[in-house]
Amino acid sequence: MGGPSTTKVRYRDRVVEVRPGETLLAALSRRGLPILERSARYRRPRGPFCGIGQCTGCLVRVNDRPLVRACRHNPADGDVVANESGWPSVRFDLFGAVDLLTPGGLDPFRGFRRPGFLVPLYQRVVRRLSGYGRYSVEVIPSAPGPVPIYRSTDIAIIGAGTSGRAAAERLVSLGARPLLLDRAPGSAAPDGAERIGNASVSMLTPPTPDGPREFSLLGFVENGGGFSVRARTVVVATGGYDGPLLFAGNDRPGVVTADLVLGLTPDQERSWFRRAALVGGGPRAREVLDRLGQKVAAVIAPGEVRPEVVRAASDLDIPIYPRSLILAAQGRKRIRRLELAARGQGPHFSLACDGVVLAHRRLPNSSLLFQGGVEMEWRAGTGAYYPTVEPAGRTSVPGLYAIGEVAGVGRADARASGERVADAIAPRSVTAAAPAEALPRVPRDGPSELEGYYRELLGERRSGRWVACRCEDVLLDDVERAHRAGYRGIEVLKRHTSLGAGLCQGRYCLPDALLLLAIREERPPSEVGYIRQRPPVYPTPLAALASLDPTGPAERP
Amino acid sequence: MTLGRSSYRTAIVGGGIVGLFTAYHLAKAGAGPILIVDRGFLSGGASGRNGGGVRQQWETRATVRLAREAVAVYRRFGREFGYNPWFRQSGYLFVAESSTELARLTTVHDLVRSEGLGSELLKPDAIAAKVPGIASGSLVGGTYLRSDGVLYPFPAIWGVYEAVRALGVEVAFGVDAVGVETKDGRVAGLRTSAGSVVTPTVVNAAGGWSGDFSRRAGLAVPNVATRHEILATESLKPFLDPMVVRVSDGLYFSQTVHGEIVGGLTIPHPSGTASGLPSSSEFLRRMARALVKLLPGLAGLGVLRAWSGFYDDTPDGLPVIGEDPRLPGFVHANGFGGHGFMLAPASSARVARAVLGEPTGLDPALFAPARFSAPGAAAAPERLQLG
């Protein structure tokens, strides 16, 4: 029996104890990787994927709130948690038959048209199947309602990772009092700085000639109200995330990102994986290797494997497969086996495993920069867009700076990146030494390694579901079909296939889609265009937005 | 980008739903070769940015009739065009918060009924039955027409786009219409960023940019582009059937087949196309506040994305359809005031007739380009510019 301080939530028919500081996902999955939902179109079982509150792998219903990300939710005692999908249950969903009955895929915009008199019936059925969360009129009005936060500051830093924190510390030492906004919980900030934790910035509006002379940041605190911050200078230090990879069954429970693995609690780490295939041959793969150790079944890299990873794997007697095509993950509710082939028409082989950890590609979390109108440039090294910045992190938008991983700066230089921006923007001018050399960044030119990989992969015979967009269940075949029908450019493709229209805001589908289109349209990825990043960059609860003064008070007194 | 030919029978500026449907009718009439140029990408303008509402409740009889025809087209669209726009006829519900607003709706109701459409006047409790969880305390009543509905704009665009391409229409995206060439006081060609082409007819179907293009052609027009914002939420199981529109502030929302709540609210922005299509934090706050107040059950739901688009407004709220008497060969198909998607299937057949030199069958006092310069009493304007 727990004392008064224990938190208990009800999940389906059982009571789950939540340890202090644990997320809902951690509490629900202490004994193994859970299946919490079914996918949008084919009702495929889905498990947690990103672990950092960006994907749609752990959506549950908490009390009257639909579509809560379990990995972001800090439970309160008495929370009632339910699955949003699956009938009779999420593990055994009769509608899962849709997946088996539509091997050729399902095109919602071409099908269900005939005969005319059946169309209203199709609509009723499809509406019922495709809706996601549940609407409840029995809302417990949350009195006194979410409390909004208003701040006015000279310098706001978005993201309290290595670079953002370094910038804050340096700024404090130079006499400034920056405001740190961070998605992670907790309130620790360097003395002299203020930090708002659990805070997602959804929208960044630069000053306009006829409007306010300050940046406006709009966002929400997890499970709380909205916030509105005005700042003269904004430093974007939103970091990066581990990217997706296309193969058959790439959406199966057990396929996860390195972000998720590195954030596992000890309980989860013990119970989730016994032999995971680790994808990647760079520093990120090394981190996963250090964490999972003997639980890694093999290191598989789309390209080369770096010597330090080879060394680390060899020390643990873990086999290494460099330059390998990942063709398919077998298994339905859990990965059982991975089908592989050596690149360059090499032999096919397979590997028994219970998970696939994606650590092959770090991508910048650049949505806010796109949305804020910053000039972006294509960098072939990772195959992604980064802001065009000067050495200190200054972007094309005056007053807006980008540092650390989101600016393409490597982990080793993250601190330096933060310190430099602090020196540049601190109110008390620093006796500047000679202008600093630019920090090394993700290579801009050269062949994109992953593009070459996909070029080869697309030449392989395909079967199974290649999920190009997890949120909306858009398949690689859908993308290829749209291309064959004459639709060109990523913006049109997005609208034609619904790829990128889901809750991850395109983070886990557009990076690969850009490479695929580049290959199919036979032009460089940078010419395929990019998606105009629409606000909010994170789904933002209506209640949080509604908590804010609609006209926006003068946040600076 | 180079254009396929040097000369066309008709050049259409704007590859949105209006331009595409116009090309469709012309091509079916055998009036090729036809060129469509568009400065952006397919579905990049208001045709890909609207809320998908299709209604027949209007203040002017002519608009009611056009809309009724458009509804018939969207009903059979899936069979005719090969794409399913999921046109769902589960009604448009206008709600009033004052007796003045209700009186206005009642006038619309009477007109709509006189056209043989089954509009219903609803009391607040009947509204509450149609919109579960609505805070109906502030409402005094409303009107409801079940045969109105909502659709997905995108598949509708793909359907007409593929149909016109199959009919041999050349559609060039990323090509800006710079101006028209004239000879002996009439249209002789179209100048574009991809070169000039010879054509005796230019159709201005440029939506929000149509005022800009008419002026580039040297024609003074009253069209004004106004920016309107809209948002979509995360997806919910179906609970809301009709499109709901509040008369007082223009708040509108519906639920798509996929479950998202899509809706908007009018807040004033500077007019013109120059400032582009940003979204405002004010809109998000106002819209969220209005939605949560009216439907408290949505409070925990997340806003997924917000965007904006241009309405192409005219002083009397009616579209401009027909040849411009000041410049023969220059045909207007614009001024739809945010309702092009609703009316295009019907209005475009008339535009095609104007291009072919046939009578459009539309009342010139209501739709002709000359009406703004004509002396005398203006016809009754259309002010139900909501949702």
Short mmCIF file of N, CA, C and O in Angstrom, two decimals, chain A residues 311-408:
data_model
loop_
_atom_site.label_atom_id
_atom_site.label_comp_id
_atom_site.label_asym_id
_atom_site.label_seq_id
_atom_site.Cartn_x
_atom_site.Cartn_y
_atom_site.Cartn_z
N ARG A 311 34.88 -0.16 -32.77
CA ARG A 311 35.60 -0.57 -31.56
C ARG A 311 34.64 -0.95 -30.45
O ARG A 311 34.73 -2.03 -29.87
N ALA A 312 33.67 -0.06 -30.22
CA ALA A 312 32.73 -0.30 -29.12
C ALA A 312 31.93 -1.58 -29.35
O ALA A 312 31.72 -2.37 -28.43
N ALA A 313 31.51 -1.79 -30.60
CA ALA A 313 30.73 -2.99 -30.90
C ALA A 313 31.59 -4.24 -30.77
O ALA A 313 31.15 -5.26 -30.23
N SER A 314 32.82 -4.14 -31.26
CA SER A 314 33.71 -5.30 -31.22
C SER A 314 34.00 -5.71 -29.79
O SER A 314 34.04 -6.90 -29.45
N ASP A 315 34.19 -4.70 -28.92
CA ASP A 315 34.44 -5.00 -27.51
C ASP A 315 33.31 -5.83 -26.91
O ASP A 315 33.51 -6.59 -25.98
N LEU A 316 32.10 -5.62 -27.44
CA LEU A 316 30.94 -6.35 -26.90
C LEU A 316 30.60 -7.57 -27.75
O LEU A 316 29.56 -8.20 -27.55
N ASP A 317 31.45 -7.88 -28.72
CA ASP A 317 31.19 -9.00 -29.64
C ASP A 317 29.89 -8.84 -30.41
O ASP A 317 29.16 -9.81 -30.62
N ILE A 318 29.57 -7.62 -30.77
CA ILE A 318 28.34 -7.38 -31.51
C ILE A 318 28.68 -7.29 -33.00
O ILE A 318 29.58 -6.55 -33.39
N PRO A 319 27.98 -8.07 -33.83
CA PRO A 319 28.30 -8.04 -35.26
C PRO A 319 27.96 -6.68 -35.89
O PRO A 319 27.04 -6.00 -35.44
N ILE A 320 28.71 -6.34 -36.91
CA ILE A 320 28.53 -5.05 -37.58
C ILE A 320 28.27 -5.29 -39.07
O ILE A 320 28.99 -6.06 -39.71
N TYR A 321 27.22 -4.65 -39.58
CA TYR A 321 26.93 -4.75 -41.01
C TYR A 321 26.92 -3.37 -41.64
O TYR A 321 25.89 -2.72 -41.68
N PRO A 322 28.07 -2.91 -42.09
CA PRO A 322 28.07 -1.59 -42.73
C PRO A 322 27.46 -1.69 -44.13
O PRO A 322 27.36 -2.79 -44.69
N ARG A 323 27.08 -0.55 -44.67
CA ARG A 323 26.54 -0.46 -46.03
C ARG A 323 25.49 -1.56 -46.30
O ARG A 323 25.64 -2.39 -47.19
N SER A 324 24.43 -1.51 -45.49
CA SER A 324 23.37 -2.51 -45.64
C SER A 324 22.04 -1.85 -45.93
O SER A 324 21.74 -0.78 -45.38
N LEU A 325 21.27 -2.50 -46.77
CA LEU A 325 19.90 -2.05 -47.01
C LEU A 325 18.99 -2.72 -46.00
O LEU A 325 19.06 -3.94 -45.82
N ILE A 326 18.16 -1.94 -45.37
CA ILE A 326 17.16 -2.51 -44.47
C ILE A 326 15.88 -2.63 -45.27
O ILE A 326 15.31 -1.63 -45.71
N LEU A 327 15.44 -3.85 -45.50
CA LEU A 327 14.33 -4.07 -46.42
C LEU A 327 13.00 -4.23 -45.69
O LEU A 327 12.00 -3.68 -46.13
N ALA A 328 12.98 -4.98 -44.62
CA ALA A 328 11.69 -5.27 -44.00
C ALA A 328 11.85 -5.69 -42.55
O ALA A 328 12.83 -6.34 -42.18
N ALA A 329 10.89 -5.27 -41.74
CA ALA A 329 10.78 -5.77 -40.37
C ALA A 329 9.62 -6.74 -40.34
O ALA A 329 8.52 -6.41 -40.78
N GLN A 330 9.87 -7.95 -39.86
CA GLN A 330 8.82 -8.95 -39.76
C GLN A 330 8.24 -8.95 -38.35
O GLN A 330 8.95 -8.65 -37.40
N GLY A 331 6.98 -9.34 -38.27
CA GLY A 331 6.32 -9.36 -36.96
C GLY A 331 5.18 -8.37 -36.97
O GLY A 331 5.25 -7.37 -37.67
N ARG A 332 4.14 -8.67 -36.20
CA ARG A 332 2.98 -7.79 -36.29
C ARG A 332 2.86 -6.87 -35.07
O ARG A 332 2.98 -5.67 -35.19
N LYS A 333 2.70 -7.49 -33.91
CA LYS A 333 2.60 -6.65 -32.72
C LYS A 333 3.97 -6.40 -32.10
O LYS A 333 4.09 -5.68 -31.14
N ARG A 334 4.95 -7.06 -32.63
CA ARG A 334 6.30 -6.86 -32.15
C ARG A 334 7.26 -7.33 -33.23
O ARG A 334 7.00 -8.32 -33.90
N ILE A 335 8.34 -6.62 -33.40
CA ILE A 335 9.36 -7.01 -34.37
C ILE A 335 9.96 -8.38 -33.99
O ILE A 335 10.25 -8.61 -32.82
N ARG A 336 10.10 -9.24 -35.00
CA ARG A 336 10.75 -10.54 -34.75
C ARG A 336 12.06 -10.69 -35.53
O ARG A 336 12.97 -11.38 -35.11
N ARG A 337 12.10 -10.04 -36.67
CA ARG A 337 13.19 -10.33 -37.59
C ARG A 337 13.33 -9.17 -38.55
O ARG A 337 12.34 -8.50 -38.88
N LEU A 338 14.55 -8.97 -38.99
CA LEU A 338 14.81 -7.88 -39.93
C LEU A 338 15.42 -8.47 -41.20
O LEU A 338 16.35 -9.27 -41.13
N GLU A 339 14.84 -8.11 -42.34
CA GLU A 339 15.39 -8.56 -43.62
C GLU A 339 16.35 -7.51 -44.14
O GLU A 339 16.00 -6.33 -44.22
N LEU A 340 17.53 -7.95 -44.53
CA LEU A 340 18.59 -7.02 -44.92
C LEU A 340 19.24 -7.47 -46.22
O LEU A 340 19.07 -8.60 -46.66
N ALA A 341 19.97 -6.55 -46.82
CA ALA A 341 20.77 -6.91 -47.99
C ALA A 341 22.01 -6.03 -47.99
O ALA A 341 21.95 -4.86 -47.62
N ALA A 342 23.13 -6.62 -48.40
CA ALA A 342 24.33 -5.81 -48.54
C ALA A 342 24.15 -4.88 -49.73
O ALA A 342 23.59 -5.29 -50.75
N ARG A 343 24.59 -3.65 -49.60
CA ARG A 343 24.41 -2.71 -50.71
C ARG A 343 25.26 -3.11 -51.90
O ARG A 343 26.21 -3.87 -51.77
N GLY A 344 24.88 -2.59 -53.05
CA GLY A 344 25.60 -2.95 -54.27
C GLY A 344 25.23 -4.35 -54.72
O GLY A 344 26.11 -5.16 -55.01
N GLN A 345 23.95 -4.66 -54.73
CA GLN A 345 23.44 -5.95 -55.21
C GLN A 345 23.99 -7.13 -54.43
O GLN A 345 24.13 -8.22 -54.94
N GLY A 346 24.29 -6.88 -53.15
CA GLY A 346 24.86 -7.94 -52.31
C GLY A 346 23.81 -8.94 -51.89
O GLY A 346 22.64 -8.80 -52.22
N PRO A 347 24.25 -9.95 -51.15
CA PRO A 347 23.30 -11.01 -50.75
C PRO A 347 22.29 -10.51 -49.72
O PRO A 347 22.56 -9.59 -48.96
N HIS A 348 21.11 -11.13 -49.76
CA HIS A 348 20.09 -10.85 -48.75
C HIS A 348 20.35 -11.73 -47.54
O HIS A 348 20.80 -12.85 -47.66
N PHE A 349 20.06 -11.20 -46.36
CA PHE A 349 20.19 -12.02 -45.16
C PHE A 349 19.20 -11.49 -44.13
O PHE A 349 18.55 -10.47 -44.35
N SER A 350 19.05 -12.21 -43.03
CA SER A 350 18.09 -11.72 -42.04
C SER A 350 18.67 -11.85 -40.65
O SER A 350 19.66 -12.54 -40.42
N LEU A 351 18.05 -11.14 -39.73
CA LEU A 351 18.57 -11.02 -38.39
C LEU A 351 17.41 -11.10 -37.41
O LEU A 351 16.42 -10.36 -37.56
N ALA A 352 17.51 -12.00 -36.44
CA ALA A 352 16.47 -12.06 -35.42
C ALA A 352 16.66 -10.91 -34.45
O ALA A 352 17.78 -10.63 -34.01
N CYS A 353 15.59 -10.20 -34.16
CA CYS A 353 15.69 -9.08 -33.22
C CYS A 353 14.31 -8.76 -32.68
O CYS A 353 13.30 -9.20 -33.23
N ASP A 354 14.25 -8.02 -31.58
CA ASP A 354 12.95 -7.64 -31.04
C ASP A 354 12.75 -6.13 -31.07
O ASP A 354 11.82 -5.60 -30.47
N GLY A 355 13.65 -5.45 -31.75
CA GLY A 355 13.50 -4.01 -31.86
C GLY A 355 14.45 -3.46 -32.90
O GLY A 355 15.40 -4.14 -33.30
N VAL A 356 14.15 -2.27 -33.39
CA VAL A 356 15.04 -1.58 -34.32
C VAL A 356 15.20 -0.17 -33.78
O VAL A 356 14.21 0.54 -33.59
N VAL A 357 16.43 0.20 -33.50
CA VAL A 357 16.68 1.53 -32.94
C VAL A 357 17.30 2.40 -34.03
O VAL A 357 18.38 2.09 -34.53
N LEU A 358 16.60 3.46 -34.40
CA LEU A 358 17.07 4.32 -35.49
C LEU A 358 18.00 5.40 -34.94
O LEU A 358 17.59 6.27 -34.18
N ALA A 359 19.26 5.31 -35.32
CA ALA A 359 20.25 6.27 -34.83
C ALA A 359 21.15 6.69 -35.99
O ALA A 359 22.32 6.98 -35.80
N HIS A 360 20.59 6.68 -37.20
CA HIS A 360 21.41 6.88 -38.39
C HIS A 360 21.43 8.32 -38.86
O HIS A 360 22.22 8.68 -39.72
N ARG A 361 20.55 9.17 -38.32
CA ARG A 361 20.42 10.49 -38.91
C ARG A 361 19.83 11.45 -37.91
O ARG A 361 18.73 11.23 -37.40
N ARG A 362 20.58 12.49 -37.59
CA ARG A 362 20.05 13.54 -36.72
C ARG A 362 19.50 14.65 -37.60
O ARG A 362 20.11 15.07 -38.57
N LEU A 363 18.32 15.11 -37.24
CA LEU A 363 17.68 16.18 -38.01
C LEU A 363 17.48 17.40 -37.12
O LEU A 363 17.25 17.26 -35.92
N PRO A 364 17.58 18.58 -37.69
CA PRO A 364 17.39 19.78 -36.88
C PRO A 364 15.91 20.01 -36.57
O PRO A 364 15.06 19.80 -37.43
N ASN A 365 15.63 20.43 -35.37
CA ASN A 365 14.25 20.73 -35.00
C ASN A 365 13.96 22.18 -35.39
O ASN A 365 13.92 23.08 -34.55
N SER A 366 13.79 22.38 -36.67
CA SER A 366 13.86 23.73 -37.23
C SER A 366 12.51 24.38 -37.51
O SER A 366 12.45 25.45 -38.10
N SER A 367 11.42 23.74 -37.07
CA SER A 367 10.09 24.25 -37.43
C SER A 367 9.90 25.73 -37.09
O SER A 367 9.35 26.49 -37.88
N LEU A 368 10.36 26.11 -35.91
CA LEU A 368 10.14 27.51 -35.50
C LEU A 368 10.88 28.48 -36.40
O LEU A 368 10.41 29.59 -36.65
N LEU A 369 12.06 28.06 -36.87
CA LEU A 369 12.85 28.94 -37.74
C LEU A 369 12.16 29.11 -39.09
O LEU A 369 12.04 30.21 -39.61
N PHE A 370 11.68 27.99 -39.64
CA PHE A 370 10.89 28.08 -40.87
C PHE A 370 9.72 29.01 -40.67
O PHE A 370 9.44 29.90 -41.45
N GLN A 371 9.02 28.76 -39.57
CA GLN A 371 7.79 29.49 -39.31
C GLN A 371 8.07 30.97 -39.06
O GLN A 371 7.27 31.82 -39.43
N GLY A 372 9.21 31.27 -38.49
CA GLY A 372 9.57 32.66 -38.24
C GLY A 372 10.13 33.37 -39.45
O GLY A 372 10.53 34.53 -39.36
N GLY A 373 10.19 32.68 -40.58
CA GLY A 373 10.60 33.34 -41.82
C GLY A 373 12.10 33.46 -42.02
O GLY A 373 12.58 34.29 -42.79
N VAL A 374 12.86 32.61 -41.32
CA VAL A 374 14.32 32.65 -41.45
C VAL A 374 14.75 32.05 -42.79
O VAL A 374 14.15 31.07 -43.24
N GLU A 375 15.76 32.63 -43.40
CA GLU A 375 16.31 32.05 -44.63
C GLU A 375 16.98 30.72 -44.29
O GLU A 375 17.80 30.64 -43.38
N MET A 376 16.60 29.68 -45.02
CA MET A 376 17.11 28.34 -44.72
C MET A 376 17.93 27.85 -45.91
O MET A 376 17.68 28.24 -47.06
N GLU A 377 18.87 26.95 -45.63
CA GLU A 377 19.68 26.40 -46.71
C GLU A 377 19.76 24.88 -46.57
O GLU A 377 19.76 24.33 -45.48
N TRP A 378 19.84 24.24 -47.71
CA TRP A 378 19.92 22.78 -47.75
C TRP A 378 21.32 22.34 -47.40
O TRP A 378 22.30 22.88 -47.92
N ARG A 379 21.45 21.38 -46.52
CA ARG A 379 22.77 20.82 -46.21
C ARG A 379 22.73 19.33 -46.47
O ARG A 379 21.97 18.60 -45.84
N ALA A 380 23.56 18.94 -47.42
CA ALA A 380 23.50 17.56 -47.91
C ALA A 380 23.98 16.56 -46.87
O ALA A 380 23.60 15.40 -46.91
N GLY A 381 24.81 17.03 -45.92
CA GLY A 381 25.39 16.12 -44.92
C GLY A 381 24.34 15.26 -44.25
O GLY A 381 24.50 14.05 -44.14
N THR A 382 23.28 15.88 -43.76
CA THR A 382 22.19 15.11 -43.15
C THR A 382 20.98 15.06 -44.08
O THR A 382 20.05 14.31 -43.83
N GLY A 383 21.00 15.90 -45.11
CA GLY A 383 19.84 15.97 -45.99
C GLY A 383 18.70 16.71 -45.31
O GLY A 383 17.62 16.17 -45.11
N ALA A 384 18.98 17.96 -44.92
CA ALA A 384 17.95 18.74 -44.21
C ALA A 384 18.24 20.22 -44.38
O ALA A 384 19.33 20.61 -44.83
N TYR A 385 17.26 21.02 -44.01
CA TYR A 385 17.42 22.46 -44.06
C TYR A 385 17.88 23.01 -42.72
O TYR A 385 17.40 22.60 -41.67
N TYR A 386 18.83 23.93 -42.80
CA TYR A 386 19.34 24.61 -41.62
C TYR A 386 19.27 26.11 -41.87
O TYR A 386 19.28 26.55 -43.02
N PRO A 387 19.24 26.89 -40.81
CA PRO A 387 19.21 28.34 -41.03
C PRO A 387 20.56 28.81 -41.58
O PRO A 387 21.61 28.26 -41.26
N THR A 388 20.51 29.82 -42.42
CA THR A 388 21.73 30.49 -42.83
C THR A 388 22.15 31.38 -41.67
O THR A 388 21.38 32.26 -41.26
N VAL A 389 23.31 31.10 -41.09
CA VAL A 389 23.73 31.90 -39.92
C VAL A 389 25.14 32.43 -40.06
O VAL A 389 25.99 31.84 -40.73
N GLU A 390 25.38 33.54 -39.39
CA GLU A 390 26.73 34.06 -39.24
C GLU A 390 27.39 33.30 -38.09
O GLU A 390 26.70 32.61 -37.33
N PRO A 391 28.73 33.46 -37.92
CA PRO A 391 29.41 32.65 -36.90
C PRO A 391 28.77 32.72 -35.52
O PRO A 391 28.70 31.71 -34.81
N ALA A 392 28.25 33.87 -35.11
CA ALA A 392 27.67 33.95 -33.76
C ALA A 392 26.24 33.42 -33.71
O ALA A 392 25.63 33.42 -32.65
N GLY A 393 25.69 33.00 -34.84
CA GLY A 393 24.36 32.43 -34.82
C GLY A 393 23.27 33.36 -35.33
O GLY A 393 22.09 33.03 -35.31
N ARG A 394 23.68 34.53 -35.82
CA ARG A 394 22.70 35.49 -36.32
C ARG A 394 22.04 34.96 -37.60
O ARG A 394 22.73 34.54 -38.53
N THR A 395 20.72 34.97 -37.65
CA THR A 395 20.00 34.51 -38.84
C THR A 395 19.66 35.68 -39.74
O THR A 395 20.04 36.82 -39.45
N SER A 396 18.90 35.41 -40.78
CA SER A 396 18.51 36.48 -41.71
C SER A 396 17.47 37.41 -41.11
O SER A 396 17.22 38.48 -41.63
N VAL A 397 16.84 36.99 -40.01
CA VAL A 397 15.86 37.85 -39.36
C VAL A 397 16.55 38.60 -38.23
O VAL A 397 17.06 37.97 -37.29
N PRO A 398 16.62 39.91 -38.30
CA PRO A 398 17.33 40.66 -37.26
C PRO A 398 16.78 40.36 -35.88
O PRO A 398 15.56 40.35 -35.68
N GLY A 399 17.69 40.08 -34.94
CA GLY A 399 17.26 39.80 -33.58
C GLY A 399 16.99 38.33 -33.31
O GLY A 399 16.75 37.94 -32.18
N LEU A 400 17.04 37.53 -34.35
CA LEU A 400 16.75 36.09 -34.19
C LEU A 400 18.03 35.30 -34.43
O LEU A 400 18.67 35.45 -35.47
N TYR A 401 18.38 34.46 -33.47
CA TYR A 401 19.63 33.70 -33.52
C TYR A 401 19.32 32.21 -33.43
O TYR A 401 18.32 31.81 -32.84
N ALA A 402 20.18 31.42 -34.05
CA ALA A 402 20.03 29.96 -33.97
C ALA A 402 21.37 29.38 -33.58
O ALA A 402 22.40 29.74 -34.17
N ILE A 403 21.36 28.50 -32.58
CA ILE A 403 22.63 27.94 -32.10
C ILE A 403 22.48 26.43 -31.90
O ILE A 403 21.38 25.90 -31.85
N GLY A 404 23.63 25.79 -31.78
CA GLY A 404 23.64 24.36 -31.46
C GLY A 404 23.17 23.52 -32.64
O GLY A 404 23.31 23.88 -33.80
N GLU A 405 22.57 22.41 -32.30
CA GLU A 405 22.24 21.41 -33.32
C GLU A 405 21.26 21.94 -34.38
O GLU A 405 21.34 21.59 -35.54
N VAL A 406 20.32 22.78 -33.98
CA VAL A 406 19.35 23.28 -34.96
C VAL A 406 20.05 24.14 -36.01
O VAL A 406 19.55 24.32 -37.12
N ALA A 407 21.23 24.67 -35.65
CA ALA A 407 22.00 25.46 -36.61
C ALA A 407 23.05 24.60 -37.32
O ALA A 407 23.87 25.13 -38.07
N GLY A 408 23.03 23.31 -37.06
CA GLY A 408 23.96 22.41 -37.74
C GLY A 408 25.31 22.31 -37.05
O GLY A 408 26.26 21.77 -37.61
#
